[in-house]
XYZ file of C-alpha atoms in Angstrom:
659
model
C 10.790 -18.283 24.106
C 10.436 -21.894 23.004
C 13.673 -23.804 22.634
C 14.747 -24.405 19.048
C 15.896 -27.794 17.855
C 19.684 -28.080 18.190
C 21.413 -29.730 15.265
C 24.244 -32.085 16.227
C 27.321 -31.587 14.094
C 29.616 -34.389 13.137
C 33.360 -33.986 13.298
C 34.976 -33.213 9.984
C 36.650 -30.485 7.977
C 35.675 -27.031 9.092
C 33.502 -25.016 6.699
C 33.215 -21.207 6.732
C 30.241 -19.026 6.018
C 29.294 -15.400 5.858
C 26.323 -14.978 8.196
C 24.078 -11.912 8.313
C 22.874 -11.159 11.890
C 19.234 -10.065 12.208
C 20.354 -7.296 14.538
C 22.675 -4.419 13.656
C 26.114 -5.156 15.134
C 27.937 -1.989 14.045
C 27.504 0.555 11.275
C 28.603 -0.640 7.840
C 28.905 -4.316 8.808
C 26.221 -6.581 7.323
C 27.881 -9.999 7.640
C 30.330 -11.818 9.898
C 32.340 -14.985 9.225
C 31.703 -18.097 11.246
C 32.838 -21.739 11.136
C 30.855 -24.922 11.085
C 31.749 -28.581 11.333
C 29.010 -29.545 8.901
C 27.804 -28.141 5.587
C 25.005 -25.638 5.609
C 22.807 -24.487 2.733
C 22.619 -20.862 1.807
C 19.451 -19.570 3.412
C 19.881 -21.556 6.618
C 18.716 -19.744 9.771
C 21.283 -20.234 12.518
C 22.158 -19.019 16.010
C 25.507 -17.226 16.347
C 27.559 -15.631 19.120
C 28.138 -11.875 19.023
C 30.313 -10.827 21.918
C 28.853 -12.530 24.996
C 25.362 -12.711 23.566
C 23.690 -14.905 20.907
C 21.594 -13.757 17.964
C 19.882 -15.151 14.915
C 21.622 -15.044 11.575
C 21.066 -16.021 7.945
C 23.707 -17.939 6.025
C 24.564 -15.825 2.987
C 27.347 -17.715 1.307
C 30.197 -20.191 1.760
C 33.670 -18.607 1.914
C 37.262 -19.681 2.099
C 38.982 -20.038 5.496
C 39.812 -16.488 6.649
C 43.228 -15.446 7.997
C 41.724 -14.685 11.407
C 40.112 -16.889 14.107
C 36.356 -17.383 13.864
C 33.621 -18.399 16.255
C 31.615 -21.526 15.515
C 27.946 -21.376 14.531
C 26.035 -22.389 17.705
C 23.194 -24.249 15.957
C 20.906 -24.461 12.997
C 17.521 -23.161 14.161
C 15.329 -24.524 11.356
C 15.994 -27.640 9.316
C 14.799 -26.252 5.972
C 16.734 -23.439 4.379
C 15.078 -20.429 2.755
C 14.859 -20.435 -1.030
C 18.063 -18.843 -2.391
C 15.890 -16.432 -4.376
C 14.642 -14.866 -1.119
C 18.236 -14.557 0.157
C 19.227 -12.802 -3.015
C 16.166 -10.588 -2.804
C 17.127 -9.526 0.753
C 20.644 -8.657 -0.475
C 19.159 -6.618 -3.344
C 16.813 -4.731 -1.056
C 19.702 -3.833 1.232
C 21.877 -2.608 -1.628
C 19.178 -0.864 -3.755
C 17.583 1.002 -0.824
C 20.884 1.544 1.013
C 19.545 -0.087 4.158
C 21.398 -2.329 6.695
C 20.847 -5.992 5.810
C 19.781 -6.647 9.441
C 16.929 -4.157 8.960
C 15.849 -5.935 5.749
C 15.888 -9.344 7.450
C 13.690 -7.975 10.252
C 11.137 -7.276 7.523
C 11.521 -10.410 5.421
C 11.637 -12.968 8.272
C 8.644 -13.572 10.565
C 8.870 -12.467 14.185
C 9.594 -15.278 16.634
C 11.198 -17.326 13.855
C 13.290 -19.238 16.446
C 10.280 -20.117 18.608
C 9.127 -23.727 18.629
C 5.543 -23.959 17.561
C 3.198 -26.818 16.837
C 2.451 -26.755 13.125
C -0.933 -28.236 12.261
C -0.743 -30.339 9.078
C -2.859 -29.010 6.285
C -6.020 -31.051 5.766
C -5.392 -31.342 2.037
C -1.780 -32.272 1.680
C -1.820 -32.529 -2.055
C -1.828 -29.425 -4.206
C -5.045 -29.376 -6.056
C -7.214 -27.396 -8.407
C -10.915 -28.048 -7.764
C -12.806 -29.398 -10.797
C -15.625 -27.090 -11.824
C -17.708 -26.671 -14.685
C -15.566 -25.797 -17.662
C -14.015 -22.348 -17.314
C -15.038 -20.214 -20.257
C -12.843 -17.191 -20.982
C -13.880 -14.660 -23.553
C -11.751 -13.827 -26.535
C -9.945 -10.940 -24.905
C -9.227 -12.916 -21.712
C -7.862 -15.880 -23.701
C -5.560 -13.563 -25.696
C -4.351 -11.941 -22.469
C -3.563 -15.288 -20.857
C -1.685 -16.456 -23.965
C 0.332 -13.214 -24.115
C 1.165 -13.346 -20.418
C 2.421 -16.917 -20.577
C 4.513 -16.132 -23.633
C 6.059 -13.208 -21.783
C 8.306 -15.617 -19.849
C 9.886 -13.984 -16.839
C 9.318 -10.390 -17.952
C 7.248 -8.058 -15.854
C 4.045 -7.312 -17.767
C 1.310 -4.741 -17.180
C -2.204 -6.106 -17.496
C -4.267 -2.938 -18.015
C -7.880 -3.883 -17.780
C -10.894 -1.604 -17.223
C -13.006 -2.306 -14.164
C -15.281 -5.266 -14.922
C -13.080 -6.646 -17.701
C -12.412 -9.910 -15.839
C -8.829 -9.539 -14.647
C -9.497 -12.026 -11.802
C -10.397 -14.768 -14.301
C -7.115 -14.078 -16.046
C -5.284 -14.347 -12.757
C -6.948 -17.687 -12.054
C -6.121 -19.019 -15.494
C -2.456 -18.137 -14.936
C -2.528 -19.871 -11.531
C -4.109 -23.029 -13.028
C -1.372 -23.121 -15.647
C 1.319 -22.706 -12.977
C -0.193 -25.518 -10.841
C -0.144 -27.817 -13.875
C 3.598 -27.150 -14.062
C 4.070 -27.778 -10.350
C 4.760 -24.078 -9.595
C 3.447 -21.758 -6.870
C 1.711 -18.409 -7.175
C 1.845 -15.301 -4.962
C -0.986 -12.754 -5.299
C -0.345 -9.363 -3.791
C -3.289 -7.209 -2.783
C -3.260 -3.603 -1.448
C -5.520 -4.220 1.549
C -6.700 -7.604 2.750
C -10.112 -6.240 3.968
C -10.993 -5.207 0.432
C -10.222 -8.477 -1.246
C -12.819 -10.883 0.210
C -14.288 -11.325 -3.275
C -10.926 -12.073 -4.893
C -10.075 -14.529 -2.087
C -13.485 -16.252 -2.452
C -12.879 -16.639 -6.203
C -9.482 -18.320 -5.617
C -10.745 -20.487 -2.732
C -13.462 -21.734 -5.049
C -10.839 -22.986 -7.547
C -7.871 -23.743 -5.252
C -8.803 -25.416 -1.959
C -5.412 -24.777 -0.304
C -5.179 -20.996 -0.582
C -3.153 -19.495 2.259
C -4.055 -15.958 3.205
C -1.607 -13.854 5.200
C -2.112 -10.349 6.582
C -1.067 -7.942 9.359
C -4.076 -8.776 11.610
C -2.699 -12.273 12.180
C -0.907 -12.909 15.458
C 2.795 -13.526 15.554
C 2.147 -17.238 16.059
C -0.310 -17.425 13.132
C 2.051 -15.711 10.712
C 5.034 -17.826 11.824
C 2.977 -20.990 11.522
C 1.865 -20.036 7.993
C 5.528 -19.294 7.111
C 6.641 -22.668 8.477
C 3.880 -24.471 6.564
C 5.073 -22.964 3.289
C 8.738 -23.546 4.044
C 8.021 -27.242 4.534
C 5.695 -27.573 1.543
C 6.793 -29.618 -1.449
C 3.718 -29.022 -3.634
C 2.609 -25.815 -5.415
C 0.830 -23.252 -3.285
C -1.348 -20.168 -3.701
C -0.564 -17.298 -1.265
C -2.652 -14.150 -1.082
C -1.670 -11.159 1.005
C -0.345 -7.557 1.125
C 3.237 -6.681 0.265
C 4.745 -8.855 3.030
C 3.369 -11.970 1.248
C 6.169 -11.463 -1.243
C 8.627 -12.888 1.357
C 6.726 -16.105 1.956
C 8.978 -19.125 1.224
C 6.767 -20.836 -1.344
C 8.207 -23.784 -3.252
C 9.037 -23.316 -6.957
C 7.616 -19.826 -7.455
C 6.051 -19.543 -10.908
C 4.112 -16.264 -10.904
C 3.682 -13.096 -8.847
C 0.412 -11.303 -9.545
C 0.097 -7.741 -8.151
C -3.600 -6.677 -8.095
C -4.449 -2.980 -8.128
C -0.727 -2.372 -8.795
C -1.181 1.427 -8.787
C -1.953 1.565 -5.071
C 0.534 3.575 -2.905
C 0.267 0.989 -0.098
C 2.740 -1.107 -2.099
C 5.482 1.279 -0.917
C 6.513 0.596 2.680
C 6.763 3.717 4.848
C 9.231 2.306 7.429
C 12.801 1.181 6.762
C 13.523 -0.538 4.527
C 11.379 1.811 2.487
C 10.959 -0.582 -0.438
C 8.482 -0.713 -3.344
C 6.771 -4.094 -3.535
C 6.465 -3.530 -7.275
C 10.197 -3.201 -7.699
C 10.855 -6.108 -5.282
C 8.367 -8.309 -7.123
C 10.140 -7.611 -10.422
C 13.460 -8.616 -8.922
C 12.077 -11.748 -7.245
C 10.489 -12.735 -10.541
C 13.824 -12.445 -12.271
C 15.580 -14.447 -9.528
C 12.910 -17.163 -9.619
C 12.360 -17.219 -13.386
C 8.740 -16.370 -12.611
C 6.115 -14.311 -14.366
C 5.323 -10.932 -12.804
C 1.929 -9.378 -13.652
C 0.974 -5.859 -12.636
C -2.817 -5.680 -12.871
C -4.652 -2.308 -12.831
C -7.314 -0.313 -14.570
C -5.165 2.762 -13.966
C -1.425 1.745 -13.913
C 0.877 4.213 -12.229
C 2.330 6.736 -14.628
C 5.880 5.663 -13.690
C 5.209 1.918 -14.105
C 3.576 2.426 -17.493
C 6.458 4.645 -18.685
C 9.092 2.161 -17.504
C 7.305 -0.679 -19.291
C 7.090 1.247 -22.539
C 10.711 2.421 -22.286
C 11.801 -1.165 -21.746
C 9.911 -2.318 -24.856
C 7.482 -4.420 -22.822
C 4.036 -5.147 -24.200
C 1.050 -3.620 -22.375
C -1.697 -6.224 -22.387
C -5.097 -4.585 -22.591
C -8.587 -5.627 -21.563
C -10.717 -2.729 -22.878
C -14.119 -4.369 -22.810
C -16.323 -5.550 -20.023
C -16.420 -9.310 -19.467
C -20.223 -9.227 -19.214
C -23.005 -7.565 -21.133
C -23.475 -4.255 -19.396
C -25.650 -1.160 -19.619
C -23.879 2.131 -20.101
C -23.743 4.408 -17.044
C -25.023 7.986 -17.268
C -22.520 10.503 -15.899
C -23.391 13.883 -14.390
C -20.872 16.539 -13.343
C -22.096 19.010 -10.819
C -20.155 22.292 -10.540
C -20.046 23.058 -6.796
C -19.499 26.790 -7.517
C -22.997 26.976 -8.932
C -25.132 27.043 -5.753
C -28.394 26.611 -7.650
C -27.520 22.903 -7.749
C -27.678 22.772 -3.894
C -31.172 24.058 -3.076
C -31.989 21.179 -0.728
C -28.685 20.670 1.035
C -25.386 22.560 1.379
C -23.077 19.774 0.108
C -25.432 17.055 -1.262
C -26.626 18.240 -4.679
C -30.274 18.047 -5.717
C -29.318 15.562 -8.477
C -27.640 13.274 -5.929
C -30.527 13.394 -3.485
C -33.021 12.609 -6.275
C -30.949 9.568 -7.301
C -30.775 8.324 -3.717
C -34.587 8.623 -3.381
C -35.095 6.683 -6.603
C -32.768 3.887 -5.379
C -34.511 3.652 -2.014
C -37.854 3.346 -3.823
C -36.539 0.512 -5.950
C -34.590 -1.204 -3.114
C -31.213 -0.686 -4.799
C -27.933 0.792 -3.530
C -26.103 4.094 -3.532
C -22.382 4.515 -2.856
C -21.192 7.868 -1.573
C -17.443 8.523 -1.795
C -15.591 11.236 0.132
C -11.898 10.916 0.882
C -11.902 12.534 4.327
C -12.991 10.833 7.512
C -14.479 12.370 10.624
C -17.271 14.858 10.978
C -15.531 18.213 10.471
C -11.958 19.166 9.607
C -11.797 22.370 11.648
C -13.147 23.490 15.017
C -12.913 27.218 15.600
C -14.284 30.168 17.572
C -16.373 32.615 15.581
C -15.565 35.414 17.999
C -11.744 35.430 18.109
C -10.720 32.916 15.418
C -9.117 30.382 17.842
C -8.671 26.948 16.124
C -8.460 23.578 17.918
C -5.010 22.167 17.158
C -3.072 19.093 18.216
C -0.564 20.214 20.909
C 1.950 17.651 19.617
C 1.593 18.051 15.849
C 0.149 21.604 15.424
C -2.436 20.430 12.869
C -6.180 21.073 13.137
C -8.042 18.510 15.198
C -10.820 16.662 13.450
C -14.249 16.413 15.017
C -15.684 12.906 15.433
C -19.245 13.720 16.392
C -20.268 10.103 17.124
C -17.751 10.010 19.993
C -17.972 13.775 20.576
C -14.238 13.982 20.510
C -11.524 15.948 18.680
C -8.868 13.692 17.191
C -5.455 14.217 15.541
C -5.174 12.059 12.410
C -1.390 12.002 12.733
C -0.653 10.941 16.301
C -4.206 10.041 17.432
C -4.166 12.647 20.264
C -7.759 13.060 21.539
C -9.616 15.598 23.654
C -13.196 16.445 24.426
C -15.015 19.064 22.296
C -14.805 22.457 24.143
C -18.057 24.103 25.239
C -16.401 27.534 25.109
C -13.327 29.151 23.588
C -10.249 28.708 25.759
C -8.933 32.104 24.636
C -11.950 34.445 24.776
C -14.421 32.221 26.670
C -17.037 32.675 23.932
C -19.564 29.871 23.423
C -19.625 30.462 19.658
C -17.709 27.302 18.748
C -18.394 26.071 15.181
C -17.230 23.100 13.145
C -16.385 23.464 9.447
C -15.491 21.037 6.677
C -17.027 17.763 5.558
C -15.983 14.256 6.567
C -17.580 10.826 6.137
C -19.136 10.901 9.616
C -20.830 14.188 8.795
C -22.072 12.732 5.473
C -23.466 9.753 7.411
C -25.142 12.032 9.985
C -26.732 14.230 7.336
C -28.047 11.286 5.310
C -29.493 9.745 8.436
C -31.452 12.968 8.979
C -32.616 13.097 5.340
C -33.420 9.350 5.044
C -34.186 8.093 8.548
C -35.593 4.740 7.334
C -32.603 3.902 5.086
C -29.969 1.356 6.095
C -26.776 3.403 6.058
C -23.208 2.173 6.747
C -19.860 3.923 6.774
C -16.598 2.361 5.518
C -13.423 4.149 6.520
C -10.268 3.776 8.705
C -12.340 4.461 11.818
C -13.887 0.987 11.371
C -11.082 -0.871 13.071
C -12.590 -4.236 13.973
C -11.819 -6.717 11.189
C -14.831 -8.887 12.031
C -17.133 -5.841 11.827
C -15.625 -4.696 8.517
C -15.962 -8.205 7.015
C -19.587 -8.360 8.164
C -20.333 -4.942 6.693
C -18.839 -5.878 3.301
C -20.926 -9.047 3.293
C -24.096 -7.046 3.951
C -23.175 -4.591 1.324
C -22.654 -7.359 -1.281
C -26.007 -8.960 -0.408
C -27.838 -5.623 -0.789
C -28.731 -5.352 2.917
C -27.284 -1.826 3.030
C -29.073 0.994 1.150
C -26.418 3.709 1.286
C -22.708 3.016 1.738
C -20.456 5.935 2.612
C -16.698 5.697 2.554
C -13.207 6.893 1.829
C -10.875 5.240 -0.647
C -11.505 1.847 0.954
C -14.748 1.637 -1.058
C -13.251 2.975 -4.275
C -11.754 -0.214 -5.493
C -11.982 -3.968 -5.649
C -15.705 -4.340 -4.932
C -18.273 -5.796 -7.366
C -21.686 -4.876 -5.951
C -24.641 -6.335 -7.914
C -27.244 -4.107 -6.302
C -25.337 -0.827 -6.759
C -27.029 1.714 -9.126
C -25.565 5.077 -8.165
C -22.087 6.378 -7.250
C -21.933 9.881 -5.821
C -18.605 11.758 -5.263
C -18.940 14.567 -2.694
C -15.904 16.591 -3.832
C -13.772 15.013 -6.539
C -11.035 17.674 -6.506
C -10.362 17.512 -2.699
C -6.801 16.124 -3.131
C -5.710 18.374 -6.021
C -4.460 21.215 -3.812
C -1.903 19.064 -2.053
C 1.719 20.162 -2.781
C 2.790 16.902 -4.337
C 3.784 15.840 -7.835
C 1.469 12.805 -7.647
C -1.635 14.701 -6.436
C -3.420 14.833 -9.816
C -2.580 11.145 -10.549
C -4.045 10.063 -7.225
C -7.208 12.145 -7.806
C -7.587 10.640 -11.277
C -7.080 7.088 -10.085
C -9.556 7.423 -7.190
C -12.208 8.951 -9.400
C -11.755 6.383 -12.152
C -11.776 3.539 -9.644
C -14.896 4.693 -7.780
C -16.758 5.251 -11.042
C -15.837 1.668 -11.966
C -18.067 0.372 -9.180
C -21.111 0.864 -11.477
C -21.758 -0.197 -15.042
C -20.726 -3.799 -14.299
C -24.051 -5.504 -15.118
C -27.165 -5.147 -17.321
C -28.833 -2.645 -15.072
C -28.922 1.074 -15.790
C -26.697 3.088 -13.368
C -25.425 6.600 -12.921
C -22.487 8.499 -11.609
C -22.872 11.932 -10.033
C -19.597 13.762 -9.449
C -19.447 17.067 -7.538
C -16.388 19.286 -8.005
C -15.171 22.882 -7.628
C -12.754 22.261 -10.514
C -14.860 20.411 -13.100
C -12.488 21.255 -16.007
C -9.280 20.053 -14.338
C -7.750 17.240 -16.498
C -7.671 14.819 -13.559
C -11.410 15.341 -13.065
C -12.401 15.464 -16.796
C -10.331 12.385 -17.758
C -11.242 10.540 -14.579
C -14.943 11.088 -15.223
C -14.577 9.416 -18.644
C -12.096 6.796 -17.292
C -9.806 8.002 -20.066
C -6.447 6.675 -18.912
C -4.576 7.359 -22.127
C -5.382 11.077 -22.195
C -4.528 11.472 -18.528
C -1.281 9.555 -18.992
C -0.197 11.927 -21.773
C -1.113 14.946 -19.635
C 0.674 13.643 -16.569
C 3.890 12.795 -18.505
C 3.959 16.358 -19.908
C 3.548 17.783 -16.386
C 6.226 15.467 -14.856
C 8.731 16.271 -17.661
C 8.182 20.007 -17.259
C 8.661 19.799 -13.500
C 11.511 17.265 -13.581
C 9.705 14.633 -11.571
C 9.542 10.771 -11.943
C 9.678 9.000 -14.252
C 12.114 11.501 -15.785
C 14.164 11.890 -12.648
C 14.935 10.009 -9.430
C 14.075 11.487 -6.041
C 15.648 11.391 -2.607
C 13.711 12.819 0.350
C 15.729 13.648 3.474
C 13.881 14.590 6.679
C 15.457 15.854 9.899
C 13.623 15.447 13.209
C 14.335 17.412 16.362
C 12.534 18.436 19.503
C 12.910 22.140 18.701
C 12.244 24.049 15.478
C 15.586 25.886 15.786
C 17.513 22.653 15.899
C 15.658 21.211 12.915
C 16.300 24.339 10.848
C 19.967 24.426 11.798
C 20.398 20.745 10.945
C 18.646 21.113 7.575
C 20.639 24.149 6.549
C 23.926 22.541 7.548
C 23.293 19.405 5.533
C 22.048 21.442 2.527
C 25.395 23.340 2.483
C 27.360 20.047 2.506
C 25.223 18.448 -0.201
C 25.458 21.446 -2.511
C 29.245 21.182 -2.271
C 29.435 17.410 -2.787
C 26.614 16.880 -5.298
C 27.114 16.034 -8.994
C 26.155 18.949 -11.271
C 22.980 17.151 -12.444
C 21.603 16.992 -8.854
C 18.996 19.647 -8.119
C 18.342 20.356 -4.435
C 15.018 21.821 -3.164
C 14.910 23.263 0.301
C 15.452 23.157 3.106
C 11.711 23.655 3.873
C 9.310 22.550 6.612
C 7.895 19.125 5.901
C 4.186 19.070 4.888
C 3.410 18.012 8.436
C 6.097 20.149 10.064
C 5.305 19.039 13.597
C 4.524 15.426 14.535
C 4.597 13.591 17.832
C 6.136 16.565 19.715
C 8.939 16.914 17.096
C 9.724 19.378 14.324
C 10.497 18.129 10.809
C 12.300 19.878 7.972
C 13.189 18.308 4.702
C 15.389 18.409 1.620
C 14.291 17.041 -1.751
C 16.977 16.026 -4.268
C 16.411 15.234 -7.959
C 18.745 13.594 -10.430
C 18.480 11.730 -13.718
C 21.059 9.303 -12.261
C 20.000 7.322 -9.154
C 23.631 6.628 -8.260
C 24.287 10.335 -7.825
C 21.664 10.470 -5.088
C 23.008 7.281 -3.449
C 26.459 8.871 -3.414
C 25.129 11.743 -1.297
C 23.710 9.445 1.360
C 27.158 8.973 2.796
C 27.071 12.627 3.903
C 23.742 12.303 5.749
C 24.326 12.061 9.510
C 22.949 8.819 11.020
C 21.292 10.622 13.901
C 18.168 12.811 13.515
C 17.788 12.081 9.800
C 15.459 9.821 7.790
C 16.191 9.132 4.128
C 13.873 7.736 1.480
C 14.884 6.873 -2.064
C 12.123 6.816 -4.720
C 9.340 8.321 -2.505
C 5.871 8.010 -4.087
C 4.863 11.282 -2.403
C 6.614 14.391 -1.106
C 4.079 14.921 1.722
């Protein structure tokens, strides 16, 4: 560990501060009081003594001299203090999500914050907007920019269909903020999908700073230090963690693809970046813009209930040709004469595109080659020994893999139970789609985009080839469903649009609708004729029917009716409690015991579901059972958290999914 700069204090009157350690000292204690011989700003990062050890801490506030003796602050680790808005945000996150402040600080501060690193000065020290030809916004975009700037610090939904030019609106807002000397943070769901958005901003703003999880600890810390020392407006682009970057004079937070579930953190503190952005905007007097073609049902409802204007972009920013849409009922096998899961209509469209040297995008939201490996003789199924879920075949590696814990084993040549050689693989994944298309079109340039493509350089290269038209057929999961503008794309094919509808989750139909609407939005973005071919076993389901037409308003009305009937968000608040034990008996006993306590202590408006096995009951050699609590009052759920044992239990307020 590099040695931090030690600040020399001058003798004088003692000053006292509440300091939040970045490590949990003891349960229920978030801050400790320390003395200092010199004044410190709120947001200063300091080193403090806790017992016989030292730890990092954040100065929260100045306090009066306490009645008890205090230890002195050892040193100030960094000269510049954090913006007070980030300190207030950390306190809010701790209180709202009922999480120790130390846990929050471990998320909001970069790792190795006390290490001494050499910061390279930025080549362009002055904040600048690159002069370009005159930017011409259409009438709808101009109206959107005007409305957003008039909104002041309110959180506003920018609901724009795919291809409506939301990025140009974002850039116009950023230019306005720069003219006022204010910074902009742009949140994106996944950094690998945003190369086009980044390129757009880099073209206009030479000093864009991009942050993401693939950066090393040193790279992320250096970027953080650079922003902390900056005194000119900055543009920062990154996933939800970019929200905690210490930019000077924050003027706007833009959340792109704001409906994406990746904006909810799965580890403690289990915060929503959407809610956090709204709070940071209020603390910084900054605009907050939630951009999406398909806003989340809850966000749209909250905006309307609060009287906020929904700014709409309902027309394409360019002259486009209408897409033809075909819905193939997978129950009608006459549509599949040439292949068992690739319809005749889809294969004909691929052939036409190959002949004209244009592209096809195939979407299927399941990776791997086959979902189930089983013995035809006795029915044995290959399962993960740690998680008890079916192992997925990855034929390219000829391995079975668990998509929960990543356990892997070789594909068996015979059944381990009856010794039969009749081992079969059932189900369809992206690798199987790729394999089948390679057989059907051996001369085509085919590439797969999913979570199995782990190398960032490879992924970036593939996206570049896809954009240039060097790939004929792209196959992928949800990573190809959004954010991409592909000029050579003429056909989108969806293998099974209803694949997620059977999941036992209140948000299942919303997710299916969003994915379908987003993937369809990849075509119809230019003057060339294009088509969409959607295969489904449930062609009349509202999520499929409305998604096919990209009819958000009709789906929104349907979803609200379903949520109100089932007492789910946005009409109620949720608390998910999960107990984790090595044995099933212990997990069941723990869940039943807590359920009995909560039923006794709960307010009458709290409705408790369970205890039941979690959707993935067994993970990583442990058993998981859960309780779901609903209430129209969030504070009634928070009140019950005091009865949840600290050991063996995980709690999540406002879960976006019950899985």
